[in-house]
Amino acid sequence: GESVGLHLPTLSVQEGDNSIINCAYSNSASDYFIWYKQESGKGPQFIIDIRSNMDKRQGQRVTVLLNKTVKHLSLQIAATQPGDSAVYFCAERWKAGTALIFGKGTTLSVSS
Amino acid sequence: EAQVTQNPRYLITVTGKKLTVTCSQNMNHEYMSWYRQDPGLGLRQIYYSMNVEVTDKGDVPEGYKVSRKEKRNFPLILESPSPNQTSLYFCASKQYGGNTGELFFGEGSRLTVL
């Protein structure tokens, strides 16, 4: 089946920089997308979500952008902090009531 | 505190010795699911349950069983574990339906099969 993928397995940034984590999805019918953060030794934690009828959504220091034309999802983290170091997963839902399909993850490393 | 609790968190076992990983959630969620996480493969769904007594296969169900006799519990059973089931396992739950798909994850159970 179709799956969500990520452009880069790792991303290294300096503290205070803005980070952009990218994700490409292949199912143009997907109606819902989520970003998760997974810290070492922990389960994934919800960061932010976006529906397919939106192209941008902002949270606290995070913004998710959805470009349905090229089937691309991105997570922007403003003023990245060492505590942001983690693996970030995007996930898509093909339609309401179906399971989330996860990408393989991008490891974000933030150096001081 | 709303949470998904898995036990055990760490387990080393031998091939063929039946084991059960328990999962319990206190959020009254209808939907529960098991995932395994392997390097380079991300999170893959093993089984899921829409509600009590309703279970279905995910992407990688071979070698696993589940049951959903109560709403809060969703144990994962490995009848005859094999080394290829060495992995990090996550249980997750969410409200079924509604406008969001947010899954709440447990802390994970790291299983090693020798």
Tab-separated table of C-alpha atoms in Angstrom:
chain	number	residue	atom	x	y	z
A	1	GLY	CA	0.000	0.000	0.000
A	2	GLU	CA	0.965	3.630	-0.167
A	3	SER	CA	2.947	5.022	2.694
A	4	VAL	CA	4.234	8.241	4.068
A	5	GLY	CA	7.922	8.918	3.673
A	6	LEU	CA	10.349	11.527	4.875
A	7	HIS	CA	12.951	13.301	2.814
A	8	LEU	CA	15.822	13.120	5.282
A	9	PRO	CA	16.507	10.620	8.033
A	10	THR	CA	18.541	13.129	10.070
A	11	LEU	CA	18.661	16.882	10.563
A	12	SER	CA	21.190	18.770	12.652
A	13	VAL	CA	20.642	22.387	13.695
A	14	GLN	CA	22.042	24.915	16.115
A	15	GLU	CA	20.058	26.056	19.113
A	16	GLY	CA	17.960	29.071	18.185
A	17	ASP	CA	17.729	28.196	14.501
A	18	ASN	CA	14.446	27.390	12.828
A	19	SER	CA	14.043	23.748	11.821
A	20	ILE	CA	12.069	22.406	8.904
A	21	ILE	CA	11.253	18.722	8.724
A	22	ASN	CA	9.739	17.471	5.517
A	23	CYS	CA	7.448	14.628	4.640
A	24	ALA	CA	6.087	13.400	1.315
A	25	TYR	CA	2.889	11.425	1.126
A	26	SER	CA	1.599	9.457	-1.801
A	27	ASN	CA	-2.147	9.105	-1.207
A	28	SER	CA	-3.828	12.202	-2.602
A	29	ALA	CA	-7.079	11.131	-0.924
A	30	SER	CA	-5.669	11.321	2.616
A	31	ASP	CA	-7.834	13.629	4.689
A	32	TYR	CA	-5.835	14.132	7.850
A	33	PHE	CA	-2.193	14.409	8.890
A	34	ILE	CA	-0.378	14.405	12.202
A	35	TRP	CA	3.130	15.112	13.404
A	36	TYR	CA	4.483	13.145	16.347
A	37	LYS	CA	7.607	13.635	18.421
A	38	GLN	CA	9.380	10.673	19.959
A	39	GLU	CA	12.047	11.260	22.566
A	40	SER	CA	14.545	8.572	23.391
A	41	GLY	CA	12.988	5.796	25.447
A	42	LYS	CA	9.470	7.172	25.164
A	43	GLY	CA	6.384	6.683	23.085
A	44	PRO	CA	5.421	9.116	20.311
A	45	GLN	CA	3.682	12.270	21.463
A	46	PHE	CA	1.238	14.348	19.459
A	47	ILE	CA	2.573	17.708	18.272
A	48	ILE	CA	0.110	19.114	15.779
A	49	ASP	CA	-2.398	17.988	13.193
A	50	ILE	CA	-3.927	19.387	10.030
A	51	ARG	CA	-6.885	18.487	7.866
A	52	SER	CA	-6.704	18.241	4.119
A	53	ASN	CA	-8.955	21.297	3.714
A	54	MET	CA	-6.290	23.491	5.314
A	55	ASP	CA	-2.821	24.464	4.115
A	56	LYS	CA	-1.359	25.848	7.323
A	57	ARG	CA	-1.831	25.445	11.023
A	58	GLN	CA	0.124	26.990	13.845
A	59	GLY	CA	0.782	25.833	17.347
A	60	GLN	CA	3.171	26.927	20.012
A	61	ARG	CA	6.512	27.343	18.203
A	62	VAL	CA	5.412	24.850	15.565
A	63	THR	CA	3.739	25.280	12.203
A	64	VAL	CA	2.544	22.577	9.870
A	65	LEU	CA	2.252	23.306	6.169
A	66	LEU	CA	0.347	21.134	3.749
A	67	ASN	CA	0.854	21.369	-0.008
A	68	LYS	CA	-1.649	19.067	-1.637
A	69	THR	CA	-0.471	19.923	-5.138
A	70	VAL	CA	2.840	18.173	-4.571
A	71	LYS	CA	1.662	15.988	-1.678
A	72	HIS	CA	4.092	17.482	0.778
A	73	LEU	CA	3.855	18.084	4.502
A	74	SER	CA	6.325	20.013	6.595
A	75	LEU	CA	6.848	20.792	10.249
A	76	GLN	CA	8.535	24.051	11.140
A	77	ILE	CA	9.946	24.522	14.618
A	78	ALA	CA	10.833	28.070	15.557
A	79	ALA	CA	13.818	28.862	17.757
A	80	THR	CA	14.793	25.231	18.122
A	81	GLN	CA	15.888	24.183	21.589
A	82	PRO	CA	17.931	21.215	22.830
A	83	GLY	CA	14.710	19.753	24.211
A	84	ASP	CA	13.424	19.511	20.666
A	85	SER	CA	15.981	16.809	19.911
A	86	ALA	CA	13.936	13.740	19.042
A	87	VAL	CA	12.638	11.642	16.191
A	88	TYR	CA	9.750	13.266	14.338
A	89	PHE	CA	7.158	11.221	12.505
A	90	CYS	CA	4.500	12.337	10.118
A	91	ALA	CA	1.404	10.215	9.705
A	92	GLU	CA	-1.483	10.291	7.297
A	93	ARG	CA	-4.990	8.976	7.458
A	94	TRP	CA	-6.519	7.794	4.239
A	95	LYS	CA	-10.054	8.487	5.374
A	96	ALA	CA	-12.027	8.888	8.581
A	97	GLY	CA	-12.105	5.733	10.639
A	98	THR	CA	-8.986	4.189	9.132
A	99	ALA	CA	-5.621	3.706	10.747
A	100	LEU	CA	-2.819	6.221	10.733
A	101	ILE	CA	0.089	5.321	8.475
A	102	PHE	CA	3.439	6.494	9.748
A	103	GLY	CA	6.532	7.613	7.941
A	104	LYS	CA	9.968	6.328	8.920
A	105	GLY	CA	10.957	9.355	10.964
A	106	THR	CA	13.529	12.154	10.936
A	107	THR	CA	15.992	12.457	13.781
A	108	LEU	CA	16.458	16.082	14.804
A	109	SER	CA	19.646	16.891	16.692
A	110	VAL	CA	19.992	20.308	18.290
A	111	SER	CA	23.391	21.447	19.417
A	112	SER	CA	24.047	24.296	21.849
B	1	GLU	CA	-3.714	11.368	34.629
B	2	ALA	CA	-4.740	10.174	31.175
B	3	GLN	CA	-2.384	7.454	30.066
B	4	VAL	CA	-1.737	4.246	28.221
B	5	THR	CA	0.150	1.734	30.345
B	6	GLN	CA	2.126	-1.174	28.975
B	7	ASN	CA	3.770	-4.044	30.825
B	8	PRO	CA	6.428	-5.246	30.844
B	9	ARG	CA	8.600	-2.384	29.653
B	10	TYR	CA	11.511	-4.716	28.991
B	11	LEU	CA	11.538	-8.442	28.414
B	12	ILE	CA	14.074	-10.980	27.257
B	13	THR	CA	12.688	-14.378	26.396
B	14	VAL	CA	13.532	-17.461	24.390
B	15	THR	CA	12.105	-18.789	21.170
B	16	GLY	CA	8.795	-20.560	21.608
B	17	LYS	CA	7.976	-19.395	25.129
B	18	LYS	CA	4.523	-17.810	25.070
B	19	LEU	CA	4.303	-14.274	26.365
B	20	THR	CA	1.732	-11.530	26.776
B	21	VAL	CA	2.291	-7.791	26.753
B	22	THR	CA	-0.518	-6.011	28.537
B	23	CYS	CA	-1.956	-2.633	27.604
B	24	SER	CA	-4.432	-0.596	29.572
B	25	GLN	CA	-5.887	2.869	28.966
B	26	ASN	CA	-7.902	5.032	31.344
B	27	MET	CA	-9.439	7.411	28.810
B	28	ASN	CA	-12.480	5.309	27.889
B	29	HIS	CA	-11.252	5.151	24.291
B	30	GLU	CA	-12.994	2.819	21.899
B	31	TYR	CA	-10.059	2.375	19.549
B	32	MET	CA	-6.852	0.614	20.552
B	33	SER	CA	-3.926	-0.547	18.485
B	34	TRP	CA	-0.549	-2.246	18.655
B	35	TYR	CA	2.494	-1.119	16.674
B	36	ARG	CA	6.003	-2.409	16.381
B	37	GLN	CA	8.907	-0.101	15.732
B	38	ASP	CA	12.036	-1.308	13.999
B	39	PRO	CA	15.074	0.669	12.767
B	40	GLY	CA	14.531	1.962	9.258
B	41	LEU	CA	10.958	0.706	9.132
B	42	GLY	CA	9.148	3.170	11.356
B	43	LEU	CA	5.921	2.249	13.116
B	44	ARG	CA	3.959	-0.624	11.657
B	45	GLN	CA	0.526	-1.617	12.839
B	46	ILE	CA	0.081	-5.174	14.118
B	47	TYR	CA	-3.562	-5.319	15.202
B	48	TYR	CA	-6.239	-2.859	16.112
B	49	SER	CA	-9.603	-2.870	17.823
B	50	MET	CA	-12.527	-0.560	17.161
B	51	ASN	CA	-14.335	-1.589	20.328
B	52	VAL	CA	-14.918	-4.468	22.739
B	53	GLU	CA	-14.873	-7.854	20.983
B	54	VAL	CA	-13.959	-6.205	17.655
B	55	THR	CA	-10.396	-6.753	16.437
B	56	ASP	CA	-8.741	-6.678	13.039
B	57	LYS	CA	-5.362	-7.227	11.463
B	58	GLY	CA	-3.007	-4.419	10.709
B	59	ASP	CA	-0.058	-4.520	8.335
B	60	VAL	CA	2.083	-7.115	10.157
B	61	PRO	CA	-0.194	-9.458	12.150
B	62	GLU	CA	1.691	-12.737	11.586
B	63	GLY	CA	2.801	-14.361	14.827
B	64	TYR	CA	0.582	-12.212	17.040
B	65	LYS	CA	-2.833	-12.463	18.651
B	66	VAL	CA	-4.905	-9.928	20.510
B	67	SER	CA	-8.100	-9.859	22.510
B	68	ARG	CA	-10.467	-7.105	23.576
B	69	LYS	CA	-12.697	-8.415	26.313
B	70	GLU	CA	-12.861	-5.102	28.144
B	71	LYS	CA	-12.758	-1.581	26.811
B	72	ARG	CA	-9.692	-0.549	28.764
B	73	ASN	CA	-7.454	-3.567	28.027
B	74	PHE	CA	-5.880	-4.786	24.806
B	75	PRO	CA	-3.217	-7.451	25.421
B	76	LEU	CA	-0.780	-8.541	22.725
B	77	ILE	CA	-0.047	-12.261	22.732
B	78	LEU	CA	2.937	-13.976	21.168
B	79	GLU	CA	2.072	-17.668	21.226
B	80	SER	CA	5.465	-18.857	20.020
B	81	PRO	CA	7.903	-15.949	19.841
B	82	SER	CA	10.676	-15.998	17.281
B	83	PRO	CA	13.812	-13.827	16.993
B	84	ASN	CA	12.259	-11.753	14.193
B	85	GLN	CA	9.757	-10.508	16.752
B	86	THR	CA	12.515	-8.760	18.637
B	87	SER	CA	11.301	-5.196	18.506
B	88	LEU	CA	9.966	-2.189	20.362
B	89	TYR	CA	6.206	-2.444	20.788
B	90	PHE	CA	3.767	0.383	21.344
B	91	CYS	CA	0.154	0.281	22.374
B	92	ALA	CA	-2.017	3.257	21.453
B	93	SER	CA	-5.599	4.371	21.903
B	94	LYS	CA	-7.955	7.072	20.697
B	95	GLN	CA	-11.564	8.076	20.524
B	96	TYR	CA	-13.132	6.326	17.563
B	97	GLY	CA	-14.677	8.668	15.066
B	98	GLY	CA	-14.757	12.356	15.773
B	99	ASN	CA	-12.756	14.958	13.956
B	100	THR	CA	-9.291	14.102	15.107
B	101	GLY	CA	-7.162	11.036	14.695
B	102	GLU	CA	-4.835	11.701	17.583
B	103	LEU	CA	-3.406	8.518	19.008
B	104	PHE	CA	-2.173	8.360	22.573
B	105	PHE	CA	0.825	6.065	22.922
B	106	GLY	CA	2.178	4.044	25.790
B	107	GLU	CA	5.826	4.188	26.781
B	108	GLY	CA	6.786	1.104	24.819
B	109	SER	CA	7.799	-2.477	25.563
B	110	ARG	CA	11.198	-3.609	24.363
B	111	LEU	CA	11.130	-7.317	23.609
B	112	THR	CA	14.152	-9.465	22.835
B	113	VAL	CA	13.642	-13.037	21.655
B	114	LEU	CA	16.754	-15.206	21.829
